[in-house]
Amino acid sequence: MKEELTRLIQQALDSLVAQGQLPDDIAPQVQIERTRDASHGDLACNIALTLARPTRKNPRELATMICDALPGASLVTRTEIAGPGFINFFLSERSNQAVVRTILEQRDTFGSCNEGRGRKVQVEFVSANPTGPLHVGHGRGAAVGDSLCRLLTATGWDVASEFYYNDAGAQIDNLAQSVRARCKGLGPEDSAWPQDGYRGDYIVELAQAYLRGDKVDAQDQHVLGSGDPDNLEDIRKFAVAYLRREQDLDLQAFAVHFDLYFLESSLYRDGEVEATVQRLVAQGYTYEKDGALWLRTTDFGDDKDRVMRKSDGGYTYFLPDVAYHLNKWRRGFERVINEQGADHHSTVTRVRAGLQALEQGIPKGWPDYVLHQMVTVTRDGQEVKLSKRAGSYVTLRDLVDEVGRDATRYFLAARAPSSQLTFDIDLALSQSNDNPVYYIQYAHARVCSIMRKLVEQGWEWHAKAALQHLDQLVEEQEKALLRRLDHYPEVVASAAINSEPHTVAAYLRELAGDFHAWYNAHKTLVEDQHLRDARLALSEAVRQVIANGLALLGVSAPEAM
RNA sequence: GGGGGUAUAGCUCAGCUGGAUAGAGCACCGGCCUUCUAAGCCGACGGUCGCAGGUUCGAAUCCUGCUACUCCCGCCA
């Protein structure tokens, strides 16, 4: 529809230029936008305002000229010049009602598109170290990242979700040493306790499981605890598998699935870390200083150079990160989105710099990052501190157990990633109408309830027949709903392009609001069959779009509440 | 000191990439259940869009400079 109008306006401008009424050196950018207010019509164009300056004409006068030159179109019932010079288009009711037919035909694909054209995109998210259970911050990453995957799939991308975990490096050594200390009955208060050791209770449980010789079955590894408190390597393997399994359970509770778990250790095993170092050295972007090997990331916009190989011979996290992203590039992902906590934002420049230094033809701004700000958790009005090492902890699983999966996911995905998020456990727990997810789900359940009532009354409803009577939908609340429904595909497309799942949540809140208002103002199950059919079709369309939208957020759409 | 992010109603947040009178939800106040689920609806109240400049037909939105809060600035991840 927008394209159609853009074409009409373009034609009008062309004819005005041809008649010499407008100079031919203007390069108009015709923009059609959806109006915010129904009294401004359905669509509006600001062309007269943007052309006012180059043509040195009064915008309203210009708008009149354009309207007069506009070819007729059956879908437009009238045009109007308003405000400073907007051209408002009022579409026929018929064209507005058509969205119901589209929705009932397309069902769960309504809102989908082929923008991605099957191109490969990878979304990496959560990527928590296997050094403890997932906390709320990881939950935000999981909610946002998973929703992004769903949005990209819906818009035609070939999506791969991935979890990268650092099963190598200093943090894991620290973990193994912490477990060994617990095996020997030591605690943080003992002098032999490792510096910065992990103090959480889960380390104690882990040590006990290891000593008992438990078997651990995680997603991608199976380990038997040897029970030897001196074998650090055994402890390390066991601890990683144990916590990997814990995280599996956390994610399972959250209904988040990954196509691939990528192990940092595999980069070492397959020589990719070493190959990356050699490549960087060969490109001449490295130097030795203080016994360490540095990369001149300042050549690529970093504020200081970074160490890649420490003086003790080990690598910093930065180097495997570069090797990992080279690996991603070679797997053919033309688009990669890394969803991480904003505390990692300093890696963005570094990883991109490392990739540029490799000179492999990787685009400068590759990969994309979505950084979410910190999550704080409050209970009884008090902030609950989250610290793995201190041990006081709100885990994702605890939260899901308490609050429920739907509410947790909705809360964590419903805010712009760039804003800080306070997760108020009491509020989320309250089960009251404070909770916006219930408001949306309730709208869905209400439609289902109407459908059940329909059967109880001995009536029937057939979509095909009902679609013949959409012209019955003339009430103000019905028009508002039709406009809102029509908007949905744009919301999905824009949320996917801009990596902003929270806009879907906001849209659903509005759609549910429109629906509840209509529901209260007009009865659906009326005696008049044509009117009833039309309203049932509209109800069903609303139900479908709510179900589609909630699915994009990973939230369920209950049939009864 | 350098960099990222944020600042919009009493509180929590939207604001469709520069449009028309800045919107929701909570909270508070007043109404609506013999009619499809009141987890709902209707109404009222509530704003110098952090401050100061600038860009233009037009700014919460873009630019510059401040201020406050927050995160990062390691040979940790």
XYZ file of C-alpha atoms (C1' of nucleotides) in Angstrom:
638
model
C 0.000 0.000 0.000
C 2.822 2.370 0.875
C 4.579 1.475 -2.355
C 1.397 2.136 -4.273
C 1.011 5.593 -2.764
C 4.677 6.404 -3.225
C 4.227 5.625 -6.902
C 1.156 7.844 -7.179
C 2.923 10.779 -5.565
C 5.935 10.276 -7.762
C 3.653 10.379 -10.789
C 2.051 13.580 -9.585
C 5.465 15.179 -9.107
C 6.638 14.046 -12.517
C 3.642 15.570 -14.214
C 4.104 18.859 -12.336
C 7.728 18.967 -13.456
C 6.673 18.150 -17.013
C 4.211 21.049 -16.936
C 6.941 23.337 -15.710
C 5.188 24.029 -12.432
C 8.099 22.574 -10.509
C 11.803 22.841 -11.288
C 13.304 19.649 -12.666
C 16.371 19.673 -10.428
C 14.534 18.565 -7.321
C 15.270 15.061 -6.146
C 12.274 14.290 -4.006
C 12.432 11.489 -1.480
C 8.850 10.425 -1.145
C 8.127 9.216 2.361
C 4.819 7.689 3.307
C 4.220 7.143 6.954
C 1.563 5.547 9.042
C -0.344 8.185 10.939
C -0.299 8.232 14.695
C -3.794 9.570 14.979
C -6.772 8.130 13.118
C -8.160 11.611 12.529
C -5.146 12.160 10.271
C -6.264 9.377 7.983
C -4.466 6.099 7.448
C -1.287 7.179 5.736
C 0.382 10.540 5.377
C 3.019 12.113 3.199
C 5.293 15.000 4.119
C 6.568 15.637 0.601
C 5.177 19.160 0.439
C 7.114 20.074 3.572
C 10.401 18.713 2.338
C 9.987 20.357 -1.064
C 8.978 23.723 0.346
C 12.525 24.985 0.644
C 14.063 23.866 -2.683
C 11.023 25.121 -4.613
C 10.605 28.268 -2.537
C 6.891 27.660 -2.265
C 4.417 27.656 0.555
C 4.044 24.021 1.713
C 0.256 24.080 1.849
C 0.055 25.562 -1.625
C 2.483 22.906 -2.830
C 0.383 20.188 -1.207
C -2.681 21.451 -3.072
C -0.817 21.296 -6.388
C 0.331 17.753 -5.698
C -3.130 16.601 -4.654
C -4.660 18.068 -7.802
C -2.113 16.239 -9.923
C -2.645 12.955 -8.126
C -4.020 10.141 -10.281
C -7.133 8.501 -8.883
C -6.892 5.221 -7.012
C -9.695 2.966 -5.924
C -8.259 2.221 -2.489
C -8.013 5.872 -1.540
C -11.371 7.363 -0.657
C -10.137 10.876 -0.084
C -7.085 12.982 0.531
C -6.783 15.952 2.797
C -4.240 18.652 3.419
C -3.624 19.195 7.092
C -1.400 20.981 9.552
C 1.627 22.652 8.036
C 1.194 20.787 4.746
C 0.813 17.074 5.318
C -1.137 15.153 2.729
C -3.350 12.663 4.525
C -4.784 9.648 2.773
C -7.975 7.993 3.880
C -8.136 4.431 2.637
C -11.368 2.663 1.893
C -12.776 0.570 4.723
C -12.535 -2.371 2.421
C -8.789 -2.095 2.118
C -8.399 -1.762 5.879
C -10.564 -4.794 6.498
C -8.516 -6.915 4.116
C -5.854 -7.532 6.757
C -8.200 -9.980 8.509
C -8.327 -12.120 5.410
C -4.561 -12.000 5.090
C -4.071 -13.092 8.692
C -6.558 -15.933 8.521
C -4.945 -17.174 5.343
C -1.341 -16.850 6.457
C -1.920 -18.061 10.010
C 1.326 -18.499 11.916
C 3.345 -17.104 9.031
C 1.596 -13.733 9.173
C 4.272 -11.161 9.946
C 7.015 -13.247 8.397
C 8.866 -12.061 5.346
C 11.811 -12.976 3.189
C 14.046 -10.016 3.964
C 16.899 -12.377 4.876
C 16.567 -14.280 1.582
C 18.033 -17.379 3.204
C 21.321 -15.711 4.079
C 23.303 -17.186 6.941
C 23.324 -15.349 10.245
C 24.760 -16.508 13.512
C 23.635 -15.312 16.904
C 25.994 -15.966 19.775
C 24.555 -15.378 23.212
C 24.777 -16.310 26.894
C 28.294 -17.747 26.442
C 28.733 -18.023 30.180
C 31.901 -19.543 31.528
C 31.342 -22.981 33.003
C 32.311 -21.704 36.420
C 28.880 -21.419 38.005
C 25.146 -21.498 37.424
C 23.534 -18.887 35.177
C 22.415 -15.710 36.847
C 19.842 -13.100 35.878
C 22.212 -11.230 33.595
C 22.680 -14.398 31.567
C 18.917 -14.702 31.609
C 18.582 -11.337 29.950
C 21.063 -12.428 27.304
C 19.145 -15.669 26.838
C 15.786 -13.917 26.514
C 17.056 -11.267 24.101
C 19.296 -13.586 22.089
C 16.717 -16.312 21.692
C 14.094 -13.796 20.673
C 16.508 -12.357 18.123
C 16.945 -15.815 16.650
C 13.200 -16.201 16.355
C 12.850 -12.775 14.746
C 15.585 -13.482 12.231
C 14.079 -16.839 11.353
C 10.717 -15.148 10.848
C 12.281 -12.635 8.487
C 13.865 -15.179 6.228
C 17.373 -15.625 7.608
C 19.101 -18.954 7.976
C 19.840 -18.702 11.689
C 22.396 -20.570 13.764
C 22.435 -20.048 17.520
C 25.653 -20.618 19.356
C 26.994 -20.778 22.896
C 30.718 -20.255 23.310
C 32.277 -21.365 26.488
C 35.697 -20.832 27.859
C 36.681 -24.248 29.043
C 40.330 -23.226 28.918
C 42.241 -20.424 30.546
C 42.778 -18.910 33.946
C 39.168 -18.885 35.155
C 38.934 -22.626 34.714
C 42.201 -23.171 36.562
C 40.774 -21.076 39.342
C 37.619 -23.184 39.328
C 39.584 -26.441 39.507
C 41.670 -25.133 42.365
C 38.591 -23.978 44.239
C 37.034 -27.427 43.918
C 40.257 -29.114 44.978
C 40.391 -26.909 48.042
C 36.812 -27.892 48.915
C 37.723 -31.555 48.373
C 40.322 -31.129 51.043
C 37.858 -29.546 53.393
C 39.212 -26.028 53.046
C 37.049 -22.920 53.043
C 37.574 -19.271 52.057
C 38.647 -18.511 55.621
C 41.677 -20.833 55.370
C 45.044 -19.437 54.400
C 45.544 -22.161 51.790
C 42.343 -21.125 49.964
C 43.180 -20.060 46.394
C 43.260 -16.364 45.757
C 39.975 -15.180 44.158
C 38.633 -18.712 44.486
C 34.966 -19.406 43.823
C 33.176 -19.397 47.143
C 29.648 -20.409 46.263
C 27.893 -23.314 47.934
C 27.645 -25.010 44.576
C 31.414 -25.558 44.723
C 30.952 -27.580 47.896
C 28.271 -29.700 46.227
C 30.480 -30.088 43.200
C 33.388 -31.312 45.338
C 31.144 -33.794 47.117
C 29.863 -35.154 43.815
C 33.415 -35.523 42.581
C 34.555 -37.354 45.694
C 31.530 -39.653 45.511
C 32.495 -40.532 41.947
C 29.244 -39.280 40.414
C 28.643 -39.577 36.712
C 27.839 -36.366 34.874
C 25.929 -36.298 31.603
C 25.981 -32.881 30.036
C 24.893 -31.749 26.603
C 28.184 -32.652 24.971
C 30.295 -34.424 27.542
C 30.108 -37.371 29.914
C 32.480 -37.585 32.832
C 32.941 -39.859 35.813
C 34.376 -38.290 38.960
C 37.569 -40.129 39.864
C 37.390 -38.999 43.495
C 41.113 -38.282 43.622
C 41.450 -34.944 45.486
C 44.972 -34.400 44.166
C 44.319 -34.906 40.476
C 43.732 -31.354 39.289
C 43.168 -32.404 35.684
C 40.435 -34.868 36.683
C 38.864 -32.225 38.871
C 38.936 -29.708 36.056
C 37.202 -32.035 33.616
C 34.631 -33.060 36.156
C 33.919 -29.505 37.283
C 33.455 -28.209 33.743
C 31.090 -31.046 32.836
C 29.196 -30.648 36.104
C 28.603 -26.939 35.647
C 27.904 -27.436 31.959
C 25.075 -29.739 33.018
C 23.827 -27.208 35.534
C 23.677 -24.583 32.813
C 21.900 -27.031 30.511
C 19.211 -27.357 33.140
C 19.046 -23.591 33.566
C 18.537 -23.109 29.856
C 16.088 -25.960 29.653
C 13.992 -24.323 32.337
C 14.070 -21.214 30.198
C 13.255 -23.107 26.987
C 16.317 -21.805 25.198
C 18.028 -24.044 22.705
C 21.402 -23.736 20.996
C 22.360 -25.258 17.690
C 25.992 -25.479 18.719
C 28.091 -25.350 21.857
C 31.486 -24.138 20.815
C 34.383 -25.069 23.073
C 37.267 -22.677 23.436
C 39.506 -25.699 23.988
C 38.779 -26.881 20.449
C 40.499 -23.785 19.091
C 43.687 -24.858 20.852
C 43.242 -28.508 19.960
C 42.789 -27.724 16.273
C 45.712 -25.313 16.154
C 43.545 -22.324 15.292
C 44.884 -20.194 18.115
C 48.465 -20.860 17.083
C 47.641 -20.235 13.415
C 46.025 -16.933 14.318
C 49.104 -15.808 16.226
C 51.349 -16.686 13.329
C 49.117 -14.897 10.892
C 49.087 -11.753 13.038
C 52.881 -11.875 13.427
C 53.270 -12.388 9.686
C 51.071 -9.377 8.967
C 53.466 -7.268 11.015
C 51.012 -5.933 13.568
C 52.764 -7.461 16.583
C 55.739 -6.737 18.781
C 57.468 -8.123 21.882
C 57.602 -6.095 25.056
C 58.184 -7.061 28.697
C 58.343 -10.697 27.691
C 54.834 -10.588 26.199
C 53.569 -10.532 22.623
C 51.417 -7.490 21.813
C 49.034 -6.674 18.993
C 49.014 -3.104 17.712
C 45.264 -2.702 18.006
C 45.818 1.078 18.089
C 46.261 0.793 14.317
C 42.560 -0.034 14.223
C 41.096 2.513 16.575
C 41.800 1.000 19.996
C 43.066 3.374 22.663
C 45.973 1.121 23.633
C 47.720 -1.962 22.360
C 46.750 -5.342 23.798
C 48.677 -8.332 25.033
C 47.948 -11.533 23.120
C 50.502 -13.848 24.707
C 51.381 -13.323 28.323
C 54.939 -13.449 29.627
C 54.134 -16.825 31.179
C 53.418 -18.171 27.695
C 49.629 -18.426 28.070
C 47.226 -16.494 25.881
C 44.873 -13.785 27.056
C 41.168 -14.303 26.315
C 41.497 -11.820 23.517
C 43.454 -14.055 21.170
C 41.147 -17.074 21.209
C 38.310 -14.578 20.711
C 39.904 -13.448 17.468
C 40.559 -17.025 16.407
C 36.957 -17.878 17.238
C 35.590 -15.077 15.109
C 37.846 -15.988 12.231
C 36.355 -19.447 12.561
C 32.869 -17.947 12.371
C 33.787 -15.963 9.287
C 35.123 -19.064 7.567
C 31.877 -20.845 8.296
C 30.233 -18.384 5.933
C 28.182 -16.188 8.247
C 27.891 -12.902 6.463
C 26.141 -11.577 9.510
C 27.089 -12.392 13.081
C 25.390 -10.889 16.118
C 27.034 -11.204 19.507
C 24.666 -10.626 22.380
C 26.663 -9.861 25.518
C 26.588 -7.930 28.730
C 27.723 -4.337 28.366
C 30.596 -4.992 30.755
C 32.246 -6.711 27.793
C 31.981 -3.725 25.523
C 35.733 -3.170 25.460
C 36.161 -6.419 23.530
C 34.206 -5.032 20.597
C 36.988 -2.794 19.330
C 39.587 -5.393 20.155
C 38.026 -8.301 18.319
C 37.266 -6.185 15.272
C 40.829 -4.842 15.331
C 42.235 -8.354 15.518
C 40.109 -9.423 12.570
C 41.219 -6.427 10.512
C 44.854 -7.184 11.310
C 44.403 -10.646 9.830
C 43.645 -9.006 6.475
C 41.224 -11.666 5.358
C 38.753 -9.332 3.725
C 36.461 -9.238 6.737
C 34.294 -6.081 6.728
C 35.300 -3.397 9.212
C 32.152 -3.374 11.305
C 31.899 -7.165 11.464
C 30.565 -8.668 13.692
C 27.526 -6.860 15.092
C 27.087 -6.544 18.820
C 23.993 -6.206 20.944
C 25.121 -5.217 24.403
C 22.611 -5.344 27.198
C 23.053 -3.207 30.264
C 23.275 -4.615 33.734
C 20.415 -6.312 35.516
C 19.914 -5.625 39.172
C 17.599 -7.740 41.246
C 15.579 -6.475 44.147
C 13.728 -8.401 46.795
C 11.821 -6.734 49.615
C 12.955 -3.430 48.188
C 16.591 -4.371 48.704
C 19.122 -5.027 46.009
C 20.343 -8.616 45.905
C 24.024 -8.660 45.058
C 25.133 -11.037 42.391
C 28.618 -12.312 42.824
C 29.801 -15.733 41.835
C 32.902 -15.469 43.910
C 31.172 -14.223 47.030
C 28.544 -16.890 46.661
C 25.408 -14.882 47.371
C 23.443 -15.555 44.291
C 20.166 -15.273 42.442
C 20.241 -17.946 39.794
C 18.189 -17.944 36.654
C 16.658 -21.260 37.607
C 15.565 -20.012 41.012
C 13.949 -17.077 39.325
C 12.143 -19.210 36.749
C 10.983 -21.583 39.487
C 9.618 -18.706 41.506
C 8.281 -16.361 38.882
C 7.444 -18.659 36.010
C 9.041 -18.907 32.624
C 6.660 -16.664 30.708
C 6.871 -13.738 33.096
C 10.639 -14.040 33.443
C 11.195 -14.119 29.699
C 8.811 -11.276 29.086
C 10.350 -9.051 31.755
C 13.876 -9.684 30.506
C 13.052 -9.152 26.832
C 10.575 -6.292 27.148
C 13.077 -3.508 27.745
C 15.508 -1.965 25.308
C 18.855 -3.775 25.780
C 20.524 -0.396 26.224
C 18.593 0.414 29.387
C 19.446 -0.929 32.765
C 16.915 -3.324 34.118
C 15.708 -3.720 37.646
C 14.135 -7.095 38.139
C 11.755 -6.704 41.038
C 11.173 -10.227 42.255
C 8.221 -9.226 44.397
C 6.524 -7.530 41.479
C 7.160 -10.394 39.096
C 5.919 -12.800 41.751
C 2.818 -10.820 42.545
C 0.661 -12.715 40.019
C -1.474 -9.614 39.872
C -2.419 -7.414 36.985
C 0.805 -5.475 37.540
C 2.251 -8.113 35.306
C 1.950 -7.083 31.662
C 2.494 -10.561 30.305
C -0.814 -11.673 31.827
C -2.589 -8.789 30.163
C -1.460 -10.003 26.758
C -2.035 -13.663 27.468
C -5.462 -12.815 28.823
C -6.475 -11.275 25.512
C -5.495 -14.515 23.789
C -7.374 -16.631 26.308
C -10.436 -14.443 25.950
C -10.682 -15.130 22.231
C -10.340 -18.842 22.917
C -13.082 -18.507 25.467
C -15.381 -16.852 22.938
C -14.757 -19.711 20.549
C -15.677 -22.242 23.234
C -18.807 -20.274 24.056
C -19.748 -20.245 20.405
C -19.803 -24.029 20.329
C -21.738 -24.163 23.607
C -24.431 -22.017 22.034
C -24.707 -24.429 19.166
C -23.419 -21.960 16.615
C -20.806 -22.539 13.977
C -18.253 -20.370 12.363
C -16.383 -20.837 9.108
C -13.566 -18.533 8.192
C -14.286 -18.629 4.496
C -17.907 -17.599 4.881
C -17.086 -15.057 7.568
C -14.611 -13.272 5.318
C -17.502 -12.332 3.043
C -18.845 -10.056 5.751
C -15.838 -8.054 6.857
C -17.673 -4.917 5.764
C -19.607 -5.277 9.028
C -16.538 -4.076 10.922
C -17.246 -0.371 11.169
C -17.026 0.511 14.875
C -14.236 2.841 15.997
C -12.627 0.143 18.150
C -12.752 -2.208 15.197
C -11.031 0.267 12.939
C -8.357 0.775 15.578
C -7.799 -2.972 15.771
C -7.578 -3.288 12.006
C -4.976 -0.551 11.860
C -2.982 -2.178 14.628
C -3.090 -5.612 13.028
C -1.972 -4.167 9.726
C 1.056 -2.721 11.452
C 2.364 -6.036 12.757
C 4.566 -7.137 9.836
C 6.433 -3.825 9.993
C 7.010 -4.259 13.700
C 8.526 -7.685 13.152
C 10.693 -6.555 10.259
C 11.986 -3.551 12.117
C 12.617 -5.500 15.336
C 14.678 -8.009 13.359
C 16.692 -5.441 11.416
C 17.460 -3.329 14.449
C 17.893 -6.218 16.892
C 15.193 -4.835 19.167
C 12.911 -7.591 20.413
C 11.433 -5.277 23.030
C 9.427 -3.441 20.363
C 7.451 -6.631 19.809
C 6.586 -6.707 23.496
C 5.429 -3.091 23.356
C 3.337 -3.791 20.260
C 1.622 -6.752 21.879
C 0.752 -4.653 24.899
C -0.926 -2.146 22.612
C -2.713 -4.750 20.540
C -4.032 -6.418 23.683
C -5.190 -3.011 24.921
C -7.100 -2.357 21.692
C -8.648 -5.772 21.932
C -9.777 -5.438 25.552
C -11.321 -2.057 24.776
C -13.251 -3.507 21.866
C -14.269 -6.575 23.839
C -15.794 -4.407 26.521
C -17.562 -2.108 24.086
C -19.060 -4.663 21.691
C -20.335 -8.151 22.048
C -19.034 -10.709 19.594
C -21.617 -13.479 19.925
C -24.589 -11.499 18.635
C -27.702 -12.875 16.969
C -26.984 -11.232 13.614
C -24.987 -13.933 11.889
C -23.115 -11.748 9.428
C -22.001 -9.352 12.129
C -21.129 -12.258 14.411
C -19.089 -13.909 11.689
C -17.184 -10.735 10.970
C -16.403 -10.148 14.647
C -15.328 -13.728 15.121
C -12.997 -13.343 12.164
C -11.527 -10.222 13.729
C -11.188 -11.946 17.114
C -9.476 -14.880 15.538
C -7.109 -12.551 13.680
C -6.201 -10.842 16.954
C -5.651 -14.202 18.614
C -3.403 -15.287 15.782
C -1.242 -12.187 15.879
C -0.896 -12.335 19.661
C 0.126 -15.984 19.395
C 2.633 -15.138 16.650
C 4.086 -12.246 18.601
C 4.354 -14.131 21.881
C 6.093 -16.951 20.025
C 8.749 -14.470 18.907
C 9.387 -13.729 22.577
C 9.331 -17.369 23.601
C 6.242 -16.793 25.725
C 3.315 -19.198 25.666
C -0.181 -18.289 24.494
C -2.597 -20.031 26.870
C -6.111 -20.954 25.737
C -7.530 -20.450 29.189
C -6.454 -18.586 32.298
C 41.705 11.210 33.158
C 39.737 8.161 28.519
C 35.598 5.379 26.465
C 30.343 2.857 26.330
C 25.298 3.472 28.159
C 21.355 6.096 30.402
C 18.490 10.710 31.846
C 10.814 11.487 29.290
C 4.457 11.881 34.584
C 5.307 10.365 41.920
C 7.414 4.967 40.261
C 8.708 1.410 35.929
C 9.243 2.359 30.904
C 7.567 3.210 25.306
C 8.233 6.811 21.661
C 7.990 3.430 14.713
C 15.352 6.452 13.048
C 13.182 14.549 12.192
C 6.634 15.259 11.987
C 0.812 17.191 13.640
C -1.924 18.016 20.754
C 4.847 13.626 23.893
C 2.150 8.050 25.209
C 1.304 3.299 28.263
C 1.369 0.489 32.894
C 1.620 0.925 38.120
C 0.232 4.378 42.277
C -3.820 7.906 43.660
C -9.266 9.561 42.748
C -14.362 8.584 40.473
C -17.490 5.189 37.661
C -18.774 -0.056 35.007
C -20.168 -7.267 36.398
C -28.698 -10.487 35.744
C -24.833 -9.773 28.690
C -18.990 -13.736 25.274
C -13.521 -14.575 31.602
C -13.572 -7.691 36.055
C -6.085 -10.932 35.251
C -10.927 -6.419 31.940
C -13.131 -1.453 30.518
C -14.368 4.051 30.876
C -13.095 8.788 33.051
C -9.972 12.269 36.118
C -5.130 13.615 37.856
C -0.229 14.011 36.489
C 5.301 16.816 31.843
C 10.450 23.373 31.619
C 11.384 15.302 27.535
C 18.597 16.448 32.848
C 20.759 21.804 31.680
C 22.545 25.416 27.836
C 23.312 26.472 22.941
C 23.072 25.004 17.555
C 21.122 22.784 12.768
C 15.494 23.783 9.889
C 9.456 24.623 7.682
C 9.481 21.367 12.319
C 13.833 18.542 17.599
C 12.292 14.060 23.115
C 14.734 12.354 18.437
C 20.457 15.052 14.899
C 25.292 18.228 16.419
C 28.354 20.766 20.370
C 29.298 21.826 25.524
C 28.063 20.883 30.544
C 25.678 17.941 34.918
C 24.131 13.321 37.351
C 23.964 8.019 37.603
C 26.136 3.426 35.753
C 29.597 0.026 33.272
C 34.510 -0.631 31.237
C 39.644 1.071 30.869
C 44.066 -6.519 33.583
C 49.642 -10.123 30.953
C 40.833 -11.845 34.023
C 36.535 -13.459 30.731
